[in-house]
XYZ file of C-alpha atoms in Angstrom:
299
model
C 91.731 63.309 143.435
C 87.973 63.622 142.324
C 86.083 65.783 140.168
C 85.698 69.263 141.584
C 89.294 69.327 142.610
C 90.607 72.743 142.480
C 93.232 72.807 139.627
C 95.565 75.238 138.546
C 96.577 75.300 134.893
C 99.302 77.628 133.712
C 99.920 77.593 130.046
C 96.993 78.364 127.653
C 98.726 77.522 124.303
C 97.861 75.546 121.356
C 97.828 72.506 123.187
C 97.099 73.946 126.703
C 93.677 75.463 126.132
C 91.830 72.504 124.855
C 93.517 70.549 127.794
C 92.368 72.863 130.267
C 88.996 72.843 128.649
C 88.754 69.061 129.241
C 89.241 69.379 132.774
C 86.663 71.927 132.693
C 84.191 69.851 131.033
C 84.868 67.114 133.410
C 83.809 69.205 136.330
C 86.960 70.471 137.919
C 87.513 73.947 139.197
C 90.252 75.894 137.288
C 92.300 78.462 138.072
C 94.198 79.662 134.931
C 97.180 81.697 134.079
C 99.046 82.476 130.938
C 101.622 84.716 129.918
C 99.059 86.713 128.014
C 96.692 88.075 130.499
C 94.079 88.556 127.689
C 94.433 84.896 126.945
C 93.781 83.825 130.614
C 90.619 86.075 130.484
C 89.439 84.917 127.398
C 89.632 81.393 128.403
C 87.853 82.090 132.019
C 85.180 83.786 129.878
C 84.613 81.447 126.934
C 85.344 78.197 128.878
C 84.694 78.832 132.294
C 87.374 79.486 134.951
C 88.997 81.843 137.174
C 91.918 83.881 135.694
C 94.645 84.509 137.907
C 97.486 87.182 137.399
C 100.455 85.601 138.649
C 101.846 81.631 139.086
C 101.746 82.492 142.977
C 98.047 83.476 142.538
C 97.498 79.914 140.936
C 99.240 78.150 143.375
C 97.561 79.531 146.383
C 94.434 78.450 145.295
C 95.111 75.120 143.824
C 95.267 71.323 145.177
C 96.992 70.098 141.518
C 99.004 72.606 139.382
C 99.326 71.979 135.932
C 102.110 73.488 133.728
C 102.133 73.483 129.887
C 104.785 75.456 128.933
C 107.353 75.794 125.777
C 110.554 75.195 127.660
C 112.304 73.855 131.100
C 113.528 77.414 131.297
C 110.112 78.624 131.372
C 108.714 76.266 133.649
C 111.452 76.923 136.135
C 111.005 80.847 135.971
C 107.077 80.136 136.650
C 107.925 78.050 139.643
C 110.721 80.105 141.137
C 110.866 83.435 142.325
C 108.921 85.949 144.484
C 106.033 85.413 141.935
C 106.701 82.021 141.218
C 104.346 79.287 142.044
C 106.589 77.947 144.372
C 106.515 80.601 147.016
C 102.614 79.843 147.541
C 102.385 75.856 147.060
C 99.978 74.603 149.740
C 101.325 71.531 151.608
C 100.729 68.380 149.438
C 100.274 70.127 146.279
C 100.795 67.717 143.468
C 102.726 69.613 140.191
C 102.228 67.822 137.028
C 104.417 68.927 134.580
C 102.998 68.178 130.970
C 105.786 70.432 129.108
C 108.267 68.957 126.645
C 111.001 69.228 129.044
C 114.707 68.682 129.619
C 115.021 65.725 131.979
C 117.919 67.000 134.184
C 116.019 70.369 134.888
C 112.963 68.526 135.527
C 114.968 66.802 138.271
C 116.008 70.097 139.587
C 112.391 71.808 139.463
C 110.996 68.660 141.259
C 113.531 69.109 143.969
C 112.426 72.966 144.450
C 108.920 71.597 144.429
C 109.722 68.987 147.304
C 111.582 71.649 149.406
C 108.280 73.920 148.946
C 106.137 71.016 150.514
C 104.810 69.738 147.103
C 105.712 66.634 144.937
C 106.038 66.682 140.798
C 105.819 64.250 138.298
C 106.472 64.994 134.521
C 103.674 63.957 132.303
C 104.348 65.050 128.789
C 101.759 64.212 125.931
C 101.558 63.018 122.400
C 98.760 63.265 120.049
C 98.534 66.949 118.818
C 95.858 69.525 119.217
C 92.977 67.258 117.627
C 93.542 64.680 120.179
C 94.015 67.274 122.658
C 90.457 68.691 121.928
C 88.703 65.008 122.031
C 90.750 64.144 125.432
C 92.698 61.224 123.742
C 95.966 62.155 124.121
C 98.768 59.862 125.094
C 100.375 60.794 128.510
C 103.813 59.590 129.543
C 104.392 60.004 133.294
C 107.439 59.782 135.333
C 107.810 59.977 139.129
C 106.598 58.044 142.362
C 103.784 55.714 141.323
C 101.366 56.668 144.496
C 101.634 60.266 143.091
C 100.626 59.274 139.406
C 97.951 57.147 140.767
C 96.488 59.707 142.765
C 95.958 62.009 140.030
C 95.276 59.460 137.278
C 91.790 60.429 137.301
C 92.686 64.033 136.373
C 95.097 62.836 133.747
C 92.390 60.808 132.246
C 90.379 63.744 131.452
C 93.051 64.752 128.818
C 94.319 61.506 127.591
C 93.000 57.825 126.990
C 96.810 56.103 127.551
C 98.532 56.838 130.655
C 102.262 55.008 130.504
C 104.121 55.115 133.308
C 107.978 55.273 132.575
C 109.919 55.450 135.728
C 111.380 57.822 137.683
C 111.091 61.843 137.641
C 112.445 62.988 134.178
C 111.882 59.798 132.344
C 109.118 60.860 130.853
C 110.228 63.933 129.492
C 113.246 61.638 127.969
C 110.525 59.217 126.288
C 108.795 62.399 124.997
C 112.021 64.043 123.200
C 112.779 60.278 121.669
C 109.136 59.863 120.504
C 109.424 63.035 119.051
C 113.128 62.025 117.356
C 111.363 58.819 115.727
C 108.019 60.943 114.411
C 110.533 63.641 112.817
C 112.855 61.159 111.453
C 109.588 59.218 109.934
C 108.324 62.508 108.381
C 111.378 63.856 106.897
C 112.342 60.262 105.367
C 108.534 59.834 104.094
C 108.980 63.737 102.508
C 112.012 62.645 100.819
C 110.457 59.539 99.550
C 107.556 61.693 97.909
C 110.178 63.945 96.057
C 111.721 61.060 94.802
C 108.758 59.396 93.437
C 107.438 62.807 92.114
C 110.287 63.294 90.098
C 110.016 59.817 88.678
C 106.428 60.810 87.555
C 104.519 59.283 90.515
C 101.717 61.123 92.059
C 102.311 62.180 95.613
C 98.557 61.798 97.058
C 98.732 58.243 95.252
C 102.170 57.485 96.912
C 100.610 58.117 100.524
C 97.596 56.089 99.755
C 99.993 53.010 98.882
C 102.288 53.941 102.181
C 99.400 53.637 104.355
C 98.420 50.193 103.048
C 101.867 48.641 102.946
C 105.037 48.577 105.318
C 105.919 52.160 104.942
C 102.895 53.641 106.913
C 103.518 55.758 109.761
C 102.241 58.629 111.887
C 102.778 61.145 109.047
C 101.501 59.150 106.109
C 98.310 58.906 108.038
C 97.998 62.388 109.582
C 100.409 64.959 108.135
C 101.245 64.252 104.554
C 97.984 64.838 102.705
C 96.536 67.006 105.468
C 99.015 69.561 106.057
C 101.708 69.149 103.198
C 100.525 68.305 99.881
C 97.545 70.605 100.841
C 99.856 73.349 101.623
C 98.149 74.233 104.711
C 101.241 73.726 107.051
C 98.810 74.135 110.228
C 99.053 70.987 112.405
C 99.408 73.274 115.594
C 102.836 72.206 116.543
C 105.631 74.402 115.878
C 108.909 73.857 114.144
C 110.830 75.510 116.659
C 109.342 73.130 119.149
C 110.322 69.894 117.333
C 113.702 71.188 117.098
C 113.869 71.843 120.899
C 112.654 68.153 121.198
C 115.173 66.739 119.053
C 117.805 68.674 120.814
C 116.945 67.241 124.097
C 117.132 63.886 122.623
C 120.225 64.115 120.885
C 121.703 65.601 123.953
C 120.784 62.810 125.928
C 122.858 60.494 123.409
C 125.536 62.905 123.920
C 125.529 62.782 127.799
C 125.460 58.966 127.744
C 128.564 58.886 125.131
C 126.195 56.886 122.421
C 127.032 57.149 118.834
C 123.747 58.070 117.302
C 124.740 59.645 113.613
C 121.344 59.226 112.150
C 119.918 61.065 114.922
C 122.338 63.506 114.865
C 121.830 64.164 111.266
C 117.849 64.329 111.623
C 118.357 67.165 114.298
C 120.525 69.121 111.955
C 118.419 69.056 109.178
C 115.069 70.311 111.322
C 117.546 72.881 112.771
C 118.347 73.864 109.123
C 114.404 74.050 108.476
C 113.857 76.254 111.231
C 116.746 78.570 110.011
C 115.100 78.513 106.652
C 111.764 79.350 107.821
C 112.270 81.623 110.535
C 110.305 81.675 113.768
C 106.660 80.818 114.413
C 106.162 78.231 111.423
C 104.572 74.774 111.557
C 106.657 71.621 111.915
C 105.309 70.403 108.652
C 106.981 73.043 107.069
C 110.309 70.689 107.308
C 109.018 69.727 103.795
C 110.141 73.175 102.576
C 113.768 72.376 103.262
C 113.642 69.241 101.451
C 111.704 70.700 98.575
C 114.576 73.560 98.666
C 117.124 70.698 98.172
C 115.275 68.965 95.714
C 114.280 71.884 93.366
C 111.045 70.191 93.320
C 107.555 71.203 95.511
C 105.016 68.579 96.488
C 101.545 69.392 96.401
């Protein structure tokens, strides 16, 4: 696959918009579709693409079809049915499923794509909105190596690290497990700051110390000062989406009958935070739950 391949892109959310924009900047012809037709039309006008009205319309004109959607259920809906993409896939079309999905559901969708004459790989991303804008995402890729190799030039328009994880569904498993590790680190570090502040330490100073010590992690580097201590809570990744990913990760442990008590507690606390904050909040607002339990506010 080379520049100027015709690519269908479904899902122009906080991550999908900048990812699709990177493809346009690399010279690819894009056909875009979103649940909001106004958003698809705005992308077409602002970035340069053709806006389609249905997933079928996208598939009909695409050599490669990318989905970047909130859940596996939505991906299945977009791909299936009379107006779904599978109904109009060209023979040999490669579907790149870049959402954060449930591995077993991804495998079922891949089979539907195969029966429609195409191939599917799962290729979720890590890095957030800032790295989506710069094209520096980490992309995990699961599926046949020859298919991944064929679309690697397209993936490299959006990410700098392409990591092959194994069979179809393995990348979605890895993405959920990555987010479990990230979520646990953020939750633990927020509690560390609350303990320190209660003792009399300055939270911003604590972050500086952690960042040059063994307590450093992604949250100390990129979230605590930027979104929690600043009270902006605007990282661009939803709290409800994090809970979804943690539920996928802990579900994998349950399916394999593996005891993972810390992971289960982490998922439970994030779910409680989502219930406390309500829908539509940023994932960095997990701090609000810890603050409520501590009776103390950071920032």
